[in-house]
Each structure stands twice: as structure tokens, then as C-alpha cells.
Tab-separated table of C-alpha atoms and ligand atoms in Angstrom:
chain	number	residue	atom	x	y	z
A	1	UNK	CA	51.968	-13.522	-106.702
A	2	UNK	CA	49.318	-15.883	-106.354
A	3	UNK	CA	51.716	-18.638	-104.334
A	4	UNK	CA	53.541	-18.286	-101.197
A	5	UNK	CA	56.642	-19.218	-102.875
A	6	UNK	CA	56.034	-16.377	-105.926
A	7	UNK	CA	55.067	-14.338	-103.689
A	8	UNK	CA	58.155	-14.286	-101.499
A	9	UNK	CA	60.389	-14.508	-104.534
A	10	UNK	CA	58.976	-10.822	-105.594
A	11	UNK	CA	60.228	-9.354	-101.743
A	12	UNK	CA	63.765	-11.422	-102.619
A	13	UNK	CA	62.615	-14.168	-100.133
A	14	UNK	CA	62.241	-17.648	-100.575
A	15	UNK	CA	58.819	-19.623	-98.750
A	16	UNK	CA	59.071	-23.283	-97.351
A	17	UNK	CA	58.671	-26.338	-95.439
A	18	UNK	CA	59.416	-29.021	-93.986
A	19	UNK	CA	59.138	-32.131	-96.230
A	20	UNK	CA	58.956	-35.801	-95.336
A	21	UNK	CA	60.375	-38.366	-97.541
A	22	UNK	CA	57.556	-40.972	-96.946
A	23	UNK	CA	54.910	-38.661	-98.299
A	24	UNK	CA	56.652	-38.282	-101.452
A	25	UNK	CA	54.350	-40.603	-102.922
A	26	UNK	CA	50.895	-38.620	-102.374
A	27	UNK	CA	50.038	-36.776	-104.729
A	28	UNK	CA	47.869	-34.163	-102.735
A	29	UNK	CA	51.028	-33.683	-100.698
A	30	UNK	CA	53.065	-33.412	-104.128
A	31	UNK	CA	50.954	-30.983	-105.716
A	32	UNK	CA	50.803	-28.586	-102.708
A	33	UNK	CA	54.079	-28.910	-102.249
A	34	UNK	CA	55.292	-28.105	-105.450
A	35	UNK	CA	52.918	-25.443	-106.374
A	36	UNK	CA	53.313	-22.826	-102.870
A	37	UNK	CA	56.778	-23.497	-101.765
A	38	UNK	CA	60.591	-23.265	-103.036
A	39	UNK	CA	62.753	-23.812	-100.369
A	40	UNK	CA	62.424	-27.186	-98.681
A	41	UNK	CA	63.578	-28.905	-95.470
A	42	UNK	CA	64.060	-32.599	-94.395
A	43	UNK	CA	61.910	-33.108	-91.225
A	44	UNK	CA	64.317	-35.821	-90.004
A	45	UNK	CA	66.119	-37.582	-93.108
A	46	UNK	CA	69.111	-35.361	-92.648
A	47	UNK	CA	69.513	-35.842	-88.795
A	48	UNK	CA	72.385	-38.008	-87.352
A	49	UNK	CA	70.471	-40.703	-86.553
A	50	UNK	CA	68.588	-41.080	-89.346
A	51	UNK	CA	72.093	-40.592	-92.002
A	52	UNK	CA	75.029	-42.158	-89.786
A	53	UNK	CA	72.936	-45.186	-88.094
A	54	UNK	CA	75.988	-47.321	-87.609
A	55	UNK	CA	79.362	-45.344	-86.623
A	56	UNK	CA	80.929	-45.474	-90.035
A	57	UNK	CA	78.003	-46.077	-91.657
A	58	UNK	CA	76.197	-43.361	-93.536
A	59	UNK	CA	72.874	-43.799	-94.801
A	60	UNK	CA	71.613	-40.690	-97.664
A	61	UNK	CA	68.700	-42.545	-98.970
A	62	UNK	CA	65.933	-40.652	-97.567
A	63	UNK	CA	67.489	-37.248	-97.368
A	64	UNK	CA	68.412	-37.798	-101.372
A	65	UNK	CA	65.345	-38.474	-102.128
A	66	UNK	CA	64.060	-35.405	-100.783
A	67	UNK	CA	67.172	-33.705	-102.307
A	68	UNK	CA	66.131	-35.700	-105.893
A	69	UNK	CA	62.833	-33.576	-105.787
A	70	UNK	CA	64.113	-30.364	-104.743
A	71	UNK	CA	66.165	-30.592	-107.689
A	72	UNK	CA	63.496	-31.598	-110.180
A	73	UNK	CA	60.976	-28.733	-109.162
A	74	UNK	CA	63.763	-25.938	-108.988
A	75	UNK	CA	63.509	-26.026	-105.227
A	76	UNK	CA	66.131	-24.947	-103.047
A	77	UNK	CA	67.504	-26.585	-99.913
A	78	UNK	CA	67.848	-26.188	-96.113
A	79	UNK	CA	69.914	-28.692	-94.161
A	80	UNK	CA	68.999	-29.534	-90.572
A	81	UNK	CA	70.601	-30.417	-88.800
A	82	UNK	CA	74.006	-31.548	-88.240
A	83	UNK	CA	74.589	-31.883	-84.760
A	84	UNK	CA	71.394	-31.469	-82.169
A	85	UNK	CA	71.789	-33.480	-79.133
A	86	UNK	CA	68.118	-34.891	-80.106
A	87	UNK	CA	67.677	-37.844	-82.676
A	88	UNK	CA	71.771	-38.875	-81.727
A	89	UNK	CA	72.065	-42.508	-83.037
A	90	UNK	CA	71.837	-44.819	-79.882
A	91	UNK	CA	75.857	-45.482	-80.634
A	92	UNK	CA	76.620	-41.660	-80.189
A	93	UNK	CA	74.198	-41.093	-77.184
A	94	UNK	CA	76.785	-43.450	-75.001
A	95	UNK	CA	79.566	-42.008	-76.141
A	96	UNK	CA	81.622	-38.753	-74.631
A	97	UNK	CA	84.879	-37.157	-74.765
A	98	UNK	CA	87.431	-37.239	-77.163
A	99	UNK	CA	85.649	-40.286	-78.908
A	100	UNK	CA	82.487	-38.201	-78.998
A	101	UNK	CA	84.595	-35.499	-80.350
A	102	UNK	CA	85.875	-36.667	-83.254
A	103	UNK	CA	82.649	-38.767	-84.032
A	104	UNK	CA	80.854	-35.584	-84.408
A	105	UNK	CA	82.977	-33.650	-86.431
A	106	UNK	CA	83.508	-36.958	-89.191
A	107	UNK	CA	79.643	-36.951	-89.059
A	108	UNK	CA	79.945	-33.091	-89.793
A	109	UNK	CA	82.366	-33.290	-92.722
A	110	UNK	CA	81.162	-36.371	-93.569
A	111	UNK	CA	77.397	-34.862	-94.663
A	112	UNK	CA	78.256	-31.882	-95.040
A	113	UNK	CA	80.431	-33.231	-98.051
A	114	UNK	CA	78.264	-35.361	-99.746
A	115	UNK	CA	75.680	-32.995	-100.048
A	116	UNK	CA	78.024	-30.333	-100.781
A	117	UNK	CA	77.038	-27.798	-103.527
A	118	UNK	CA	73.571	-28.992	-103.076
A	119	UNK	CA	72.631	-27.556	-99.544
A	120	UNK	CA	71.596	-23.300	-99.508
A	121	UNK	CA	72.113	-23.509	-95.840
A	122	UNK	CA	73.154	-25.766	-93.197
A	123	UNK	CA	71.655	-25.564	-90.049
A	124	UNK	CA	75.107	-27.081	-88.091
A	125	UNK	CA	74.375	-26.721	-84.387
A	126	UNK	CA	70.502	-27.114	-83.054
A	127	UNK	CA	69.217	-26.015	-79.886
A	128	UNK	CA	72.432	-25.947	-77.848
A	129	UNK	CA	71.362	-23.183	-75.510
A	130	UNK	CA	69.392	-23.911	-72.609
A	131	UNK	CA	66.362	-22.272	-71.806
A	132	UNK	CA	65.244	-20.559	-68.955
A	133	UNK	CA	66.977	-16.970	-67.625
A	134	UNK	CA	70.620	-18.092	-67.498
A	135	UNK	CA	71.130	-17.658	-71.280
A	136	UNK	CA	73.771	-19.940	-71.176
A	137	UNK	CA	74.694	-23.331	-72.564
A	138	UNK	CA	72.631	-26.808	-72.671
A	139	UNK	CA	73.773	-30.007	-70.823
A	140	UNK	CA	74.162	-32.635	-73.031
A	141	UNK	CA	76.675	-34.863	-74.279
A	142	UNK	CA	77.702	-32.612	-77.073
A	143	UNK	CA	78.688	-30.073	-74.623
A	144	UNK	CA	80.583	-31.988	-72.516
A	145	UNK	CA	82.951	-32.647	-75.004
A	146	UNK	CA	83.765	-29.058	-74.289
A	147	UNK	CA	82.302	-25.529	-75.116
A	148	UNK	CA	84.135	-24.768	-78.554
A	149	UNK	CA	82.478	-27.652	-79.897
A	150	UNK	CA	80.249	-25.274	-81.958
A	151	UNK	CA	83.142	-23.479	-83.276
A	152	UNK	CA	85.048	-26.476	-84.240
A	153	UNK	CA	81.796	-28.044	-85.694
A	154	UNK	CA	81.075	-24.540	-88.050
A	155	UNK	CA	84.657	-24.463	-88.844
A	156	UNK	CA	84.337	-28.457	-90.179
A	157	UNK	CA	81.203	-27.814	-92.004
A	158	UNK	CA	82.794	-24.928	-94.058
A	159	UNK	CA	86.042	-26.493	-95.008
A	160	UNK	CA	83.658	-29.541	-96.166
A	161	UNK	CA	80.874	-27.343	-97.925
A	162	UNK	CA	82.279	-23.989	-98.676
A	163	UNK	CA	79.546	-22.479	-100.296
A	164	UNK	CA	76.676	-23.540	-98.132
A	165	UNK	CA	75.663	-20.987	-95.431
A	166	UNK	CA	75.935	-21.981	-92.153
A	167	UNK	CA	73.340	-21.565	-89.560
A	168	UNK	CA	72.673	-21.447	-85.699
A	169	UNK	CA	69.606	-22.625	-84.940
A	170	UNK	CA	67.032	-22.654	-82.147
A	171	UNK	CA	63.854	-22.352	-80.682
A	172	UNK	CA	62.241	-19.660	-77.469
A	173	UNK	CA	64.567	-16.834	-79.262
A	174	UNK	CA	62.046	-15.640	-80.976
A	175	UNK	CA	61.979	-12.596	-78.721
A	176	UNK	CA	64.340	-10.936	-76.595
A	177	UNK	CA	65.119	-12.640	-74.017
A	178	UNK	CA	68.189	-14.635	-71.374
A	179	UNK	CA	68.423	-17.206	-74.287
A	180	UNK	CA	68.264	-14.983	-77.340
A	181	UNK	CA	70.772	-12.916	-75.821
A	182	UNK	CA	72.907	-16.044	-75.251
A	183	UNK	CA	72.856	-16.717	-78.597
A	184	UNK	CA	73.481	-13.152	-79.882
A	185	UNK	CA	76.762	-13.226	-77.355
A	186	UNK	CA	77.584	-16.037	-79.728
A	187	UNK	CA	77.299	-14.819	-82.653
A	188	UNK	CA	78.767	-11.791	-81.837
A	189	UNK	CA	82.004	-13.204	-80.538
A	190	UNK	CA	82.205	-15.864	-83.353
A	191	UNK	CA	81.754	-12.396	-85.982
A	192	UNK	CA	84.421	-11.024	-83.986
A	193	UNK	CA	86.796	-13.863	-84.195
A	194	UNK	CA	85.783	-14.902	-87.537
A	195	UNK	CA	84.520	-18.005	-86.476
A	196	UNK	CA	82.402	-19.160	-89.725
A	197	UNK	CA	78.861	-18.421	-89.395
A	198	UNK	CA	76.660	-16.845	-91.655
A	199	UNK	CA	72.813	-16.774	-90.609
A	200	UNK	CA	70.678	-17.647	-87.510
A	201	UNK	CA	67.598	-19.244	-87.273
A	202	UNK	CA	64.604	-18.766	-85.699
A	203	UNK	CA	62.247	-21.966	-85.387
A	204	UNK	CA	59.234	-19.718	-84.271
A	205	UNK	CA	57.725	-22.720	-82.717
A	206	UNK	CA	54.189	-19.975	-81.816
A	207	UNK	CA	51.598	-20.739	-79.768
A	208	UNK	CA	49.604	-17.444	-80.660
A	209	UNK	CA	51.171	-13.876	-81.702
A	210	UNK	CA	55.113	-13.375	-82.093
A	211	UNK	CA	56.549	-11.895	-79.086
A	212	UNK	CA	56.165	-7.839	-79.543
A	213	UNK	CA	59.847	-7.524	-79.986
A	214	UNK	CA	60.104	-10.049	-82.675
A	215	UNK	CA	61.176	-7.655	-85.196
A	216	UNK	CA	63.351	-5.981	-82.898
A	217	UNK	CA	65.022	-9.457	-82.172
A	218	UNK	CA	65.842	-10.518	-86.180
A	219	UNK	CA	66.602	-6.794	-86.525
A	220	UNK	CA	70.087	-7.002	-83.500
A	221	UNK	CA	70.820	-10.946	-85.075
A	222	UNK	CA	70.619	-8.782	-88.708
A	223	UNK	CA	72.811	-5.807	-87.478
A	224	UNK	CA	75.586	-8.637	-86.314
A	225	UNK	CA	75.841	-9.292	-90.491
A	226	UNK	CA	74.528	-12.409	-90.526
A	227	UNK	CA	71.296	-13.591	-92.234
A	228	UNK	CA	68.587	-14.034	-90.241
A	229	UNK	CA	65.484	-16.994	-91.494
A	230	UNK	CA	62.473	-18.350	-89.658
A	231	UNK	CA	63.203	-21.954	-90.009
A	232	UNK	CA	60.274	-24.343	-88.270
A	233	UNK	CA	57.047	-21.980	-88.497
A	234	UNK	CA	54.133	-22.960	-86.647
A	235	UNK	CA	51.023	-21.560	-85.004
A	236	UNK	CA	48.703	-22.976	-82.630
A	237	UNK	CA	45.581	-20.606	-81.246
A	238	UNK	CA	42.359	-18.529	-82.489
A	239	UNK	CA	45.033	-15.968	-83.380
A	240	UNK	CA	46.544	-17.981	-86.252
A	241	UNK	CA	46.028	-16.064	-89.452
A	242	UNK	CA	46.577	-12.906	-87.534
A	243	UNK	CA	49.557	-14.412	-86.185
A	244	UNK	CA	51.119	-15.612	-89.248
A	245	UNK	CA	50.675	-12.206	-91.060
A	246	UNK	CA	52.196	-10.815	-88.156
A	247	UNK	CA	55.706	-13.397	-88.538
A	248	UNK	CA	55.489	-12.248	-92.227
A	249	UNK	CA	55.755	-8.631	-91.847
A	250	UNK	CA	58.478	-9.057	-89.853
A	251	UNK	CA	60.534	-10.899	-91.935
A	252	UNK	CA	60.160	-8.343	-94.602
A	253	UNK	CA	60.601	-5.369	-92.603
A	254	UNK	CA	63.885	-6.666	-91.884
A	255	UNK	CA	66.263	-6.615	-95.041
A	256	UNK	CA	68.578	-9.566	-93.710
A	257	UNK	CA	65.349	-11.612	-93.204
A	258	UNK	CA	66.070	-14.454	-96.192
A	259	UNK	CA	62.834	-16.623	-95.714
A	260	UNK	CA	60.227	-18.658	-93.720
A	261	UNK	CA	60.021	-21.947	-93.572
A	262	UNK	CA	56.575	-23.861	-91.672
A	263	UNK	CA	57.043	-26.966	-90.083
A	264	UNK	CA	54.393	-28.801	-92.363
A	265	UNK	CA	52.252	-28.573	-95.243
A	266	UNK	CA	49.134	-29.702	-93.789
A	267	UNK	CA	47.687	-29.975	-90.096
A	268	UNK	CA	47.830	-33.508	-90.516
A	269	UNK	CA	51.999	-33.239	-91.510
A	270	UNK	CA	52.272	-31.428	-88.101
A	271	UNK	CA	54.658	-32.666	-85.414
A	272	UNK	CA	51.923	-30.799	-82.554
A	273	UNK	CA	49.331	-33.347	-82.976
A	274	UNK	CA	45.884	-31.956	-82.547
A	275	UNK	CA	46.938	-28.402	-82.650
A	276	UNK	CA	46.414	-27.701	-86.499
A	277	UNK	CA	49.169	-24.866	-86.616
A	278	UNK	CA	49.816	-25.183	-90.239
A	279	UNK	CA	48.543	-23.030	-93.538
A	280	UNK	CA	46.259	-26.322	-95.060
A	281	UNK	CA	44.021	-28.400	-93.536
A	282	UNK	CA	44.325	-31.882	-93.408
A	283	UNK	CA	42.359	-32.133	-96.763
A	284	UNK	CA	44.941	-29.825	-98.172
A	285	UNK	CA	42.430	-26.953	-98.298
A	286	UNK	CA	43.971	-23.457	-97.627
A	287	UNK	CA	43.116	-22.017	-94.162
A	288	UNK	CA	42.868	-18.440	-92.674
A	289	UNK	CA	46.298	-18.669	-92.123
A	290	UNK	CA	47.085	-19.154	-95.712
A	291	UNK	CA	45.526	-16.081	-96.471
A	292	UNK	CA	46.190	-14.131	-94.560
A	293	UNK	CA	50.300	-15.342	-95.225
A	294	UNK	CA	49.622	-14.934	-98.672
A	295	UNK	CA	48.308	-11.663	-98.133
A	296	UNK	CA	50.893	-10.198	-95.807
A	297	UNK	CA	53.554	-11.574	-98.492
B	1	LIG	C1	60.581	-32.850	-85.129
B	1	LIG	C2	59.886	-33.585	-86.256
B	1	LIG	O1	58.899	-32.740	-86.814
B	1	LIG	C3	59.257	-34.862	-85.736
B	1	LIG	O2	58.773	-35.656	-86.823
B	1	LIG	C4	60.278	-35.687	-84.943
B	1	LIG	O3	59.637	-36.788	-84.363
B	1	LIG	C5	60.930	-34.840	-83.868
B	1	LIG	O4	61.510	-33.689	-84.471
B	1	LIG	N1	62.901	-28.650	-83.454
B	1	LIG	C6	63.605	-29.109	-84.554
B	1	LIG	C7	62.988	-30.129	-85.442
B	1	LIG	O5	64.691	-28.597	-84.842
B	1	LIG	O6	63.943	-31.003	-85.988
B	1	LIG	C8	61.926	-30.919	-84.733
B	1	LIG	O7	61.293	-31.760	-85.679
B	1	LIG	C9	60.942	-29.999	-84.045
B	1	LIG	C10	61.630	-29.156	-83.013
């Protein structure tokens, strides 16, 4: 293929990113956009705070905008993120317990329902493992409300959207390691107990080459029987093109591996200001990076 998202469609994969609803309107955005990728994520339109502002209140504007285009250009969608205990609406951040409880799991089936049927995966819990060698849970307000809130939450996002896969997500797993294997204990007990979940994600945040076990890593998610994706994929470092190839191959040498998703079309979209880990510059020129993606694709 001579895209990324062609390209990836030949290996049964799909190639995307992270889309802003703001930037809609430029074309040079547009036309990248909807020529390389086919699998697109909001970059905050889908978060709590941004689509339940007001307890009660829910607010799809944005996110169906972005949803409006996917469907027009025959692009697919990833949802992110249901709960995260980042980007909480102000009203949710000072609330705990029971209250907290049930506000998160009406904001759960709430979304998750109004975008059902449109959404190829939900990513329903984000980042709720803490990092460091413990491998065990995150502090946060979501947790406190008790540690099967990520069952209950997957549970309430397939009753409300049962056809959308349903993803753990998180970032520093790329590799084996304390919190990986925290997560994998997860997955492996919700598998077990048939907890609802169908695919894990990998945000691949890189600041140079994947860890040397990355492959390994996707591989023992993969042999659990869930689908593995890379979901926020960025590279800072004189490694970069080398480094992407290396994420690509992989995904691909793993059969479970669904996709990749970068964090940005171009260094300018990035979130890592100054660190130009994306595959275009910020004229929207392809980089290294792009070709050597393309390449390894
Ligand atoms: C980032 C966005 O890119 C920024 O625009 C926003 O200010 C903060 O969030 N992990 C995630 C993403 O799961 O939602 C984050 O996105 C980056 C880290």
C-alpha cells in the first residue's frame, strides 16, 4: 500500500490517530487525515469532563463531530475513555463513595449508549494501575469507591454497548514489568471469571526504542485471548524512524495485535510539546518516521 492505513488493512490491521475536533476545519489536517489513517480517536471530546460537564448533563457535540467524520470517510472508531481519574469534571473530582459510585457507572452506560453501534472499541478504564514496582492499584478517587469498580464499570459498558469491544488501557506496560504484570493479573482473573473484557491497550507513550520484550509483552496479553492494540503511539529521540519500525513489527508479529494508533498527526498536534514524536512535521510533510512506518507495514 502506499498509505499507512492501506497498508495495515493488507496485514488485517487498521492505522490511526488521535483526532481533535477543533482542527476539523484545516484542511492540511483534513487531507492527511483522511488519506493515511482509518481508525480514529478523540483526543479529549469523549472524556468525562469534556461529555458529562454538569452531573446530569451530557454534552456529545464535539465527540459527534469527530464521530460525523469518521463516518463520512469510512473510518472506524476508538473510544477513550470512559472512566480515567484524569480530565474528571470538577463535580466528580469532590465526590466519593457510593455517590461517586453510581455517578460513574450512569456516565458509563450513559456514553457508552449513545454512541452505541458506532464505537469499534471502548477504552472503559484508563491508567488505573500505579506505577512503580508494586504492580498494584492507583490511588484515586475512582478506587476508593472500591477495587471491583473496573469490573462493575466493564460489566456496565457491555450491557449498554454490546457489540463494542472493551478495552483496558494504560501506559509504562509496554514491557514487562511490576505494572504490566499487574495488569496481566487482571486480565487474567477477569478471563477467568468472565468478567467482560476483550482487548488491552498499550499507549506506547516511547521516548526512544520499545522495551526489548515488547513483543514478548503483547504476545502473554495475546495468549490471555484478548486483543491486544497500541493505542497513543509516540516517539521522542534520534531513534525515531528506527523506533517506529521497530513498534510496527511487533504488532504484526503478533496475530492478536489489531492496530496502532499515534497520538497526533503532526508534531505540531502533539501533546509533548517540543519533542516532535509524530510521523509529519508540523508542515504536514512526512518524516523518517513515516517511512520507515510505512515501510515496516
Ligand atoms: C492528553 C491529550 O493529548 C491532551 O490534549 C490533554 O491535555 C491531556 O490528555 N494518556 C491518555 C490520553 O490516555 O488521553 C492523554 O491525552 C495522554 C496520556
Amino acid at each position: 500500500g502506499t498509505t499507512l492505513g492501506a497498508s495495515a488493512a493488507e496485514k488485517g490491521r487498521y492505522f490511526g490517530t488521535a483526532v481533535a475536533a477543533g482542527k476539523l476545519s484545516n484542511s492540511q489536517y483534513t487531507t492527511i487525515l483522511d488519506r493515511e489513517f482509518n481508525m480514529i480517536t478523540p483526543e479529549n471530546e469523549m472524556k468525562w469532563d469534556a461529555t458529562e460537564p454538569t452531573q446530569g448533563q451530557f454534552r456529545y457535540t464535539s465527540a459527534d463531530q469527530i464521530v460525523s467524520h469518521a463516518q463520512a470517510h469510512g473510518q472506524r472508531m476508538r473510544g477513550h475513555a470512559l472512566l480515567w481519574y484524569q480530565q474528571e469534571p470538577g463535580w466528580a473530582q469532590s465526590m466519593s463513595g457510593s455517590a461517586l459510585r453510581s455517578a460513574m457507572m450512569n456516565h458509563v452506560s450513559t456514553v457508552a449508549a449513545h454512541y452505541k453501534g458506532k464505537i469499534y472499541a471502548w477504552d472503559v478504564v484508563n491508567e488505573a494501575f500505579a506505577d512503580g514496582g508494586g504492580g498494584g492499584r492507583r490511588d484515586s478517587n475512582l478506587q476508593r469507591t472500591g477495587n471491583d469498580w473496573i469490573e462493575v464499570a466493564f460489566k456496565t459498558a457491555r450491557a449498554a454497548d454490546p457489540g463494542a469491544k472493551l478495552c483496558y488501557n494504560d501506559y509504562n506496560t509496554d514491557g514487562i514489568n511490576a505494572k504490566s504484570t499487574g495488569v496481566y493479573n487482571m486480565v487474567k482473573d477477569f478471563k477467568a471469571r468472565g468478567v467482560p473484557i476483550d482487548c488491552v491497550g498499550f499507549q506506547s507513550h516511547l521516548g526512544g526504542l520499545p522495551p526489548s520484550d515488547y513483543q514478548a509483552n503483547l504476545q502473554r496479553f495475546a495468549d490471555l485471548g484478548v486483543e491486544v492494540q497500541i493505542t497513543e503511539l509516540d516517539i521522542s529521540g534520534s531513534n525515531q524512524a528506527t523506533a517506529y519500525a521497530n513498534v510496527v513489527k511487533a504488532c504484526l508479529a503478533v496475530s492478536r495485535c489489531a492496530g496502532i494508533t499515534v497520538w497526533g498527526i503532526r508534531d505540531s498536534d502533539s501533546w509533548r510539546t517540543g519533542e516532535n514524536p509524530l510521523l509529519f512535521d508540523s508542515n504536514g510533510n512526512k518524516k523518517a518516521a513515516y517511512t520507515s512506518t510505512l515501510n515496516a507495514l
